[in-house]
PDB file of C-alpha atoms in Angstrom:
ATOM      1  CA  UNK A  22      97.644  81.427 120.251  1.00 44.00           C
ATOM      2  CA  UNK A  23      96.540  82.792 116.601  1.00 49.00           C
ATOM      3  CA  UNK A  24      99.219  84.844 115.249  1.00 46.00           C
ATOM      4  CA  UNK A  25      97.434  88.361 115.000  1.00 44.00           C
ATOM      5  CA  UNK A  26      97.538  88.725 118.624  1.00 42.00           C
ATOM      6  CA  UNK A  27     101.159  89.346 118.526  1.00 42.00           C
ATOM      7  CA  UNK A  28     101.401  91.082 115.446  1.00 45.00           C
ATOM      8  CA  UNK A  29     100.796  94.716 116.225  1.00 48.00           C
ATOM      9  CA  UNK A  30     103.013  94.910 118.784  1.00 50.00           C
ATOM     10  CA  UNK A  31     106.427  93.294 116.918  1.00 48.00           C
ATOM     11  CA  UNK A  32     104.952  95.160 113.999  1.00 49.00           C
ATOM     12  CA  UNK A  33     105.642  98.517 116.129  1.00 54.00           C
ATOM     13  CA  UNK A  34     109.130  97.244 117.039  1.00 51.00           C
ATOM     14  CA  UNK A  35     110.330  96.614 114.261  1.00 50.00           C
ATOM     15  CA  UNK A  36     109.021  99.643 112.509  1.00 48.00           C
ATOM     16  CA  UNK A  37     110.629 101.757 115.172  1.00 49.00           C
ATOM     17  CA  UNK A  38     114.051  99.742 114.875  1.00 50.00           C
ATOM     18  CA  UNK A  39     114.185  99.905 111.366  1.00 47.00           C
ATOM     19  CA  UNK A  40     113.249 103.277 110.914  1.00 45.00           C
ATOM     20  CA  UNK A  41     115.359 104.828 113.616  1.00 45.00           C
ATOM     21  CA  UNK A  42     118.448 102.828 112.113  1.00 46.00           C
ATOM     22  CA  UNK A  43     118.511 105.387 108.994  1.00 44.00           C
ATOM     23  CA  UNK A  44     120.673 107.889 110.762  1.00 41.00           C
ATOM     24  CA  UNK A  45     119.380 111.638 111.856  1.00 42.00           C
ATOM     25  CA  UNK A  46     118.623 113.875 108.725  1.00 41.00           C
ATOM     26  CA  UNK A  47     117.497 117.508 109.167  1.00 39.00           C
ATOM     27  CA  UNK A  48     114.020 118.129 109.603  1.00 42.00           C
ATOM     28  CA  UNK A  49     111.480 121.245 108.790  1.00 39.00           C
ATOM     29  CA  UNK A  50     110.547 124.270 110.804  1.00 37.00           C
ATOM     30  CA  UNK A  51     109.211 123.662 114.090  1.00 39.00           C
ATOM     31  CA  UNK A  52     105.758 122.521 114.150  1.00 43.00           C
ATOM     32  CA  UNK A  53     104.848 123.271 117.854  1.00 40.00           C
ATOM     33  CA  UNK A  54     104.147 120.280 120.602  1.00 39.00           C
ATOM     34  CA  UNK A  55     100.481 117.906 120.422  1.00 41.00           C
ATOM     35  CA  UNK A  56      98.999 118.250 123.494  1.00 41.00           C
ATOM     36  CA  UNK A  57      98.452 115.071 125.775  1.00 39.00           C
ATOM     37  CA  UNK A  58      97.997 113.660 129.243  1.00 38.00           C
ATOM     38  CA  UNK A  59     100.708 111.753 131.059  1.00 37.00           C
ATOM     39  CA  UNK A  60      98.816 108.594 130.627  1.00 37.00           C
ATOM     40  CA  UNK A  61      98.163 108.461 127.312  1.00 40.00           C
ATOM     41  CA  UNK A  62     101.083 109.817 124.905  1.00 45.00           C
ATOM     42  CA  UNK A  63     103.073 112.774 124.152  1.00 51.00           C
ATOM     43  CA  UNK A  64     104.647 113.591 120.728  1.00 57.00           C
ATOM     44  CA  UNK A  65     106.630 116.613 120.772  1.00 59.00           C
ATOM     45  CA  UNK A  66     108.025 118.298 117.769  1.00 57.00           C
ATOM     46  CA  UNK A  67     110.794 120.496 117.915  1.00 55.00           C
ATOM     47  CA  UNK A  68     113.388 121.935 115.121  1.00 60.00           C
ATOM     48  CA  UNK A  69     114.592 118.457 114.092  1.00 76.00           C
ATOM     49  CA  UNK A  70     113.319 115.550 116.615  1.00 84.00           C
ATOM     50  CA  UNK A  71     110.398 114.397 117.627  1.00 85.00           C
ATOM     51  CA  UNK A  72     109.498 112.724 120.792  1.00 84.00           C
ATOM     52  CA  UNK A  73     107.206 110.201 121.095  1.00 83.00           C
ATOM     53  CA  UNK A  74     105.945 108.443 124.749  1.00 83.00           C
ATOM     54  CA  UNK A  75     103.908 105.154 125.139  1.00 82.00           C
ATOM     55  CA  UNK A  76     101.788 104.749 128.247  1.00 83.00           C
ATOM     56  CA  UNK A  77     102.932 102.003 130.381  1.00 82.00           C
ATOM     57  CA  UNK A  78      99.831 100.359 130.071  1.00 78.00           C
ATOM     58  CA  UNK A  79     100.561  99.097 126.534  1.00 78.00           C
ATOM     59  CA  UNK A  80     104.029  97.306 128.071  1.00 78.00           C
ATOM     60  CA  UNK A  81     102.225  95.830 130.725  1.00 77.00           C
ATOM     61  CA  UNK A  82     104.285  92.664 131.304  1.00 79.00           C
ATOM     62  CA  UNK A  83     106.665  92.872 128.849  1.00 82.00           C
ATOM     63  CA  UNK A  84     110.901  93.275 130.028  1.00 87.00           C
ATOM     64  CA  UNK A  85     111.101  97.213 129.593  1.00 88.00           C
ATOM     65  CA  UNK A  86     114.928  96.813 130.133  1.00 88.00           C
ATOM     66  CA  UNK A  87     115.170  94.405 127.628  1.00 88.00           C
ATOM     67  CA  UNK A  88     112.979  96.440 125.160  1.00 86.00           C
ATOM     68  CA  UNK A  89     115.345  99.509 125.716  1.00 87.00           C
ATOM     69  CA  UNK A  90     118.327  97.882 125.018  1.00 87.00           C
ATOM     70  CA  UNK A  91     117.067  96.046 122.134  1.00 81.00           C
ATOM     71  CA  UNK A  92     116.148  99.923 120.453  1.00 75.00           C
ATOM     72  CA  UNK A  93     119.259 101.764 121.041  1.00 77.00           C
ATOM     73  CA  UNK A  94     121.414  98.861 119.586  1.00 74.00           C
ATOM     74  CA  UNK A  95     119.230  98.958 116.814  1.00 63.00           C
ATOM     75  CA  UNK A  96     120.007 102.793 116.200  1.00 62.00           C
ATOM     76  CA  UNK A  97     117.159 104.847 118.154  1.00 72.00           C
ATOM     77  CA  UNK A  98     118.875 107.866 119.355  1.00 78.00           C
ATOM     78  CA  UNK A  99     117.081 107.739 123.031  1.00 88.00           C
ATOM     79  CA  UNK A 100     114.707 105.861 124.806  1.00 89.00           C
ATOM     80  CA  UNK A 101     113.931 106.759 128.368  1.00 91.00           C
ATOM     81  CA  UNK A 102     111.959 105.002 131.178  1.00 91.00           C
ATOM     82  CA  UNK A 103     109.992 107.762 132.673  1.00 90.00           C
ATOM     83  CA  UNK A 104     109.009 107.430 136.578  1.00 91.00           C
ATOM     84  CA  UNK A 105     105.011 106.203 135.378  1.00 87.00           C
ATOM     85  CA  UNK A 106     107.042 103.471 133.599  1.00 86.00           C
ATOM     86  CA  UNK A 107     106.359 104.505 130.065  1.00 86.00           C
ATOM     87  CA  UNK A 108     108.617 105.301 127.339  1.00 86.00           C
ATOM     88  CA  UNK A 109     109.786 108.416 125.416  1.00 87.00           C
ATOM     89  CA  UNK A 110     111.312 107.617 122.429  1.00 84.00           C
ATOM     90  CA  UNK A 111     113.558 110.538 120.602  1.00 87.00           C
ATOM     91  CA  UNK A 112     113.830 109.900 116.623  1.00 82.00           C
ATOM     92  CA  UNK A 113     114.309 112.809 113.776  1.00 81.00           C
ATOM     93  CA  UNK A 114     111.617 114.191 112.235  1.00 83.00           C
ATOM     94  CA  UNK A 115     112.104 112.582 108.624  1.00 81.00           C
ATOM     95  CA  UNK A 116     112.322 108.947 111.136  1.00 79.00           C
ATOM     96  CA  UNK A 117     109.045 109.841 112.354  1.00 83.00           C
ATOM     97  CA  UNK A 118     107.151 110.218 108.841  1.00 86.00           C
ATOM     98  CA  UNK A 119     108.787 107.309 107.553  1.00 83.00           C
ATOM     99  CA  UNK A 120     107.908 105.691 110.438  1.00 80.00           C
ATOM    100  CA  UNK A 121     104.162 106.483 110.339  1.00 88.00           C
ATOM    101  CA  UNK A 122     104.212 105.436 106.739  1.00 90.00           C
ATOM    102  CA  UNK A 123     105.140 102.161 106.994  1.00 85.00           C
ATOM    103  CA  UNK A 124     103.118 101.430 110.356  1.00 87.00           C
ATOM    104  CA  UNK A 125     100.016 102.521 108.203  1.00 92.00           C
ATOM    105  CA  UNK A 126     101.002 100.251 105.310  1.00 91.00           C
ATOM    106  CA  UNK A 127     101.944  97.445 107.444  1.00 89.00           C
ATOM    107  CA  UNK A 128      98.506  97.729 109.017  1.00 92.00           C
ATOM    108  CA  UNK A 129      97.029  97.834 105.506  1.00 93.00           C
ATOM    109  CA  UNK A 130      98.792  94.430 105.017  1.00 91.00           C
ATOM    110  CA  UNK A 131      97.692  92.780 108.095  1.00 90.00           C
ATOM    111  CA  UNK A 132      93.530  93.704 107.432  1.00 93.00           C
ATOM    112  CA  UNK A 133      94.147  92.357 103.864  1.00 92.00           C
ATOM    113  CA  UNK A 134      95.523  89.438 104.962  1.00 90.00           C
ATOM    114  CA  UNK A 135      93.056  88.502 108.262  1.00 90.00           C
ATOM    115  CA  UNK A 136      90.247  88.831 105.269  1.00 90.00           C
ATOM    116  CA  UNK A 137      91.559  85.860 103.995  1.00 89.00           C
ATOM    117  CA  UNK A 138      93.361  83.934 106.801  1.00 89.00           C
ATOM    118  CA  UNK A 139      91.881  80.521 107.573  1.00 89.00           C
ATOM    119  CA  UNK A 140      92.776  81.453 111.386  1.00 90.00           C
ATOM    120  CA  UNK A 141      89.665  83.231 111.481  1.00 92.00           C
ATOM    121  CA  UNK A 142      87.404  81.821 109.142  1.00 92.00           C
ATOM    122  CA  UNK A 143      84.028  83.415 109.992  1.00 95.00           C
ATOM    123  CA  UNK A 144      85.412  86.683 109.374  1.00 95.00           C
ATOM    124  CA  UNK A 145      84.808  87.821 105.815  1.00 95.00           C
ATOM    125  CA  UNK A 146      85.863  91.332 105.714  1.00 96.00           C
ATOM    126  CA  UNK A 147      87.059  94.219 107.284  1.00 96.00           C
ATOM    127  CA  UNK A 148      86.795  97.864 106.945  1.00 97.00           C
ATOM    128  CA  UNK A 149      88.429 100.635 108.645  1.00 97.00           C
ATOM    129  CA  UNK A 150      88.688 104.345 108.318  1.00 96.00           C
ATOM    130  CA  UNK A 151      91.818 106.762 107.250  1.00 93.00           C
ATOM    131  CA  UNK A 152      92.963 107.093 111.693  1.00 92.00           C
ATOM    132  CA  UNK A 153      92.594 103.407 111.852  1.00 94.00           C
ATOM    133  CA  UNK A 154      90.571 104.367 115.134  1.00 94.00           C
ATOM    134  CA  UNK A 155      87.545 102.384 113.767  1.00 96.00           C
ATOM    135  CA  UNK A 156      87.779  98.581 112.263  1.00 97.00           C
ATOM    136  CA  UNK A 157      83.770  97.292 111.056  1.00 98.00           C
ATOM    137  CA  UNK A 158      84.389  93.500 111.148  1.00 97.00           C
ATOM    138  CA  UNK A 159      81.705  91.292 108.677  1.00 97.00           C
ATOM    139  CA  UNK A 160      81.300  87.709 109.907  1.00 97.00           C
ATOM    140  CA  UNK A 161      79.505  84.969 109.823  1.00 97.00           C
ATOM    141  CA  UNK A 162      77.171  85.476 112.746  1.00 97.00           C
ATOM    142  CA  UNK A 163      76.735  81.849 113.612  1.00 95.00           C
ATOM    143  CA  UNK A 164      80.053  81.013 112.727  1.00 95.00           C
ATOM    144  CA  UNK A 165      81.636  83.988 114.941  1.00 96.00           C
ATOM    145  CA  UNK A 166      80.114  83.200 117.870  1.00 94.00           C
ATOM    146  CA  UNK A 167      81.027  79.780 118.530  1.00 90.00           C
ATOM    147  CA  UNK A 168      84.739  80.399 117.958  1.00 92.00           C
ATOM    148  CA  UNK A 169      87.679  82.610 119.007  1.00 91.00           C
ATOM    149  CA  UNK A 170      87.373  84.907 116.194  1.00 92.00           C
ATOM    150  CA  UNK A 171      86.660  87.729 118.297  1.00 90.00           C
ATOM    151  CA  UNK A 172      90.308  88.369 119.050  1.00 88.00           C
ATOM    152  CA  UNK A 173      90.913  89.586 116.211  1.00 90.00           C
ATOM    153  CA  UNK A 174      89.329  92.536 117.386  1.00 89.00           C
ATOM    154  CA  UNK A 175      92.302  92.909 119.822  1.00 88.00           C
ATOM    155  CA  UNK A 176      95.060  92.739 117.162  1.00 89.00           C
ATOM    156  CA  UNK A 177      93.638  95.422 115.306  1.00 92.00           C
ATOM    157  CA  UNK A 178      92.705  97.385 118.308  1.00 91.00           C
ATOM    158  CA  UNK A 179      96.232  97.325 119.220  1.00 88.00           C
ATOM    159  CA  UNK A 180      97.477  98.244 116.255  1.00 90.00           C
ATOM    160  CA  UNK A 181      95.384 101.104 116.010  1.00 92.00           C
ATOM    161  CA  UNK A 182      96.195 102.313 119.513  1.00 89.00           C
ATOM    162  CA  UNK A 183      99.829 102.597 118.329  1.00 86.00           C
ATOM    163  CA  UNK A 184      99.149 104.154 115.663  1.00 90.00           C
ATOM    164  CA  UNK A 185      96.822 106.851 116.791  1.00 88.00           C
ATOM    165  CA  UNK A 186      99.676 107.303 119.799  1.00 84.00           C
ATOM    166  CA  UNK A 187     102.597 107.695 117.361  1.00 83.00           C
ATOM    167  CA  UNK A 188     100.634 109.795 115.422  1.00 86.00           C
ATOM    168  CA  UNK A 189     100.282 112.681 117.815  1.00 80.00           C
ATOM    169  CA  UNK A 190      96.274 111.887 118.960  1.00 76.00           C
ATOM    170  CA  UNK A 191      95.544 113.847 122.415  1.00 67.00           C
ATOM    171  CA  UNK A 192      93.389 111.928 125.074  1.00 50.00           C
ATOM    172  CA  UNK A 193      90.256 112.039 123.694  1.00 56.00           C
ATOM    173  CA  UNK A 194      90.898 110.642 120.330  1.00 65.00           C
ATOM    174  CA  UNK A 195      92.875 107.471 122.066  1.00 77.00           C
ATOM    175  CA  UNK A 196      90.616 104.775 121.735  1.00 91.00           C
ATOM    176  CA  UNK A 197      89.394 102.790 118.570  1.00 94.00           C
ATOM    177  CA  UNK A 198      85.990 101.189 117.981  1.00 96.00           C
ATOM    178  CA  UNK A 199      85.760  97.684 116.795  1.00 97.00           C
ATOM    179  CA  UNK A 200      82.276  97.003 115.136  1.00 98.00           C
ATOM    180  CA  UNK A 201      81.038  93.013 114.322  1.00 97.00           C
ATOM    181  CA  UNK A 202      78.735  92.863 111.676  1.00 98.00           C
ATOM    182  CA  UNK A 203      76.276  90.278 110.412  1.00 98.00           C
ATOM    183  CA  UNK A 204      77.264  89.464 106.333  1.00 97.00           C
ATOM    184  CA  UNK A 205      73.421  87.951 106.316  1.00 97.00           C
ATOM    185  CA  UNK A 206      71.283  91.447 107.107  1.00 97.00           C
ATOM    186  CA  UNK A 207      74.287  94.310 107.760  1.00 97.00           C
ATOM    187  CA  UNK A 208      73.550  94.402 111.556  1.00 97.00           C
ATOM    188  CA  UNK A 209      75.951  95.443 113.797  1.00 98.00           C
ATOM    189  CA  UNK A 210      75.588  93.091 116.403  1.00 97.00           C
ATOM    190  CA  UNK A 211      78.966  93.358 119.319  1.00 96.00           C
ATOM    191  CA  UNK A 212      80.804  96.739 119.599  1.00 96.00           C
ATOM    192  CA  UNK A 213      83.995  97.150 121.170  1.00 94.00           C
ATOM    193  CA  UNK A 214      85.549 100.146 122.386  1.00 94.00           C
ATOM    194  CA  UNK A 215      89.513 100.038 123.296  1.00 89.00           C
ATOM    195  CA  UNK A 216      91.300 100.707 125.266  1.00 83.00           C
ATOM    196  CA  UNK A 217      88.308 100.302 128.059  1.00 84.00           C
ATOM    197  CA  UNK A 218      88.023  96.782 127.024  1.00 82.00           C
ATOM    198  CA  UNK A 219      91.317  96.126 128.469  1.00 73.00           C
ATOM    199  CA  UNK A 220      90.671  98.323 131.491  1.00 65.00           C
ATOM    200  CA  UNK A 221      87.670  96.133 132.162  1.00 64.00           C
ATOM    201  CA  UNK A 222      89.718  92.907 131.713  1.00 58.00           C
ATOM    202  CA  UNK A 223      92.469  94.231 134.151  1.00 54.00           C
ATOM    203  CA  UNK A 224      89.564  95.039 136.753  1.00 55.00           C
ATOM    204  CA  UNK A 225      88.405  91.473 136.738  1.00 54.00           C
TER     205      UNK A 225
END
C-alpha cells in the first residue's frame, strides 16, 4: 500500500495531538457559530473554544474508542462520540489557528513531495488552490493509466476534506475536485469529485 494513502489521516492526528497538548490560552471576542449539517461538520466558536465535529463517515472502520483515548492523553480538552458516531472535538481558539496552520503547511509538504516521489512516477506535478478543495494532477497520460497512480487522488482528497472540515466549510463547500491532466497537450482527461467518489465505492 503506497504511503500517501495513509498520510492525511495520521497527518490530522497528530496535528490535533500536538496542537491540543499546548495548554488552553485565552482567545478573542466571540466570532459567532459556522453553520453546518449534522453529517458533514460543525465548528463552533464561542468566547475562548472552538468546537470542531468530524462526520462518521471519515472514521469508517477505524477503533473510535481507541482514537478517543489516544487524544485526551495527548492533551485535547474533550472529545465526544455523538449518537451519529462522529466526533466533536473541544480545543481553544489559539489551538485551533495553530492547528489550521500547520495542517495547511503539512499539506504543502506532502504535494511537494508526491511531485517528486518515485511511488508515483507518472505524476509530474500538482497544483492546488488556497481551500485545498481543488488538486489539478499533470501526468503522464500513458504512464498514468496503466498504474496505480490514481490514488493519489485519494490522499489528497482526504486531506483536503479535513481541512475544509476543520476549517469551518458548511455543506456545500465539503467536497474537493481532483483534476488529471495530460503534460503532452494540457487536457484534462479524469475528474474526480470527493467525497461522492467514496459514496459510490461504499454503494458497490
Amino acid at each position: 500500500m503506497k504511503k500517501l494513502l495513509i498520510l492525511p489521516l495520521i497527518l490530522l492526528l497528530g496535528i490535533l495531538l500536538v496542537a491540543c497538548s499546548q495548554g488552553d490560552e485565552s482567545g478573542k471576542k466571540k466570532e459567532g457559530a459556522e453553520k453546518a449539517s449534522e453529517e458533514t461538520l460543525k465548528v463552533d466558536k464561542g468566547l475562548l473554544n472552538v468546537e470542531v465535529t468530524i462526520p462518521a463517515t471519515l472514521y469508517k472502520g477505524q477503533d473510535i474508542d481507541s482514537i478517543i483515548s489516544e487524544a485526551k492523553n495527548s492533551g485535547i480538552k474533550e472529545v465526544i462520540k455523538n449518537d451519529d458516531g462522529s466526533l466533536t472535538y473541544k480545543m481553544s481558539k489559539s489551538e485551533h489557528k495553530k492547528m489550521m496552520k500547520e495542517l495547511k503547511e503539512r499539506i504543502v509538504k506532502s504535494v511537494e513531495e508526491l511531485k517528486t516521489s518515485e511511488d508515483f512516477a507518472s505524476i509530474n506535478d500538482v497544483a492546488y488552490n488556497k481551500s485545498f478543495s481543488e488538486f489539478t494532477l499533470t501526468v503522464n497520460k500513458e504512464k498514468f493509466e496503466g498504474s496505480f497512480d490514481a490514488l493519489a487522488s485519494f490522499g489528497l482528497a482526504l486531506a483536503g476534506m479535513y481541512y475544509q472540515l476543520f476549517n469551518g466549510a458548511d455543506v456545500e463547500h465539503y467536497k474537493v475536485t481532483v483534476y488529471i491532466k495530460d503534460e503532452s497537450n494540457g487536457e484534462v482527461f479524469d475528474t474526480m469529485v470527493y467525497p461522492d467518489e467514496l459514496n459510490e465505492n461504499n454503494d458497490k
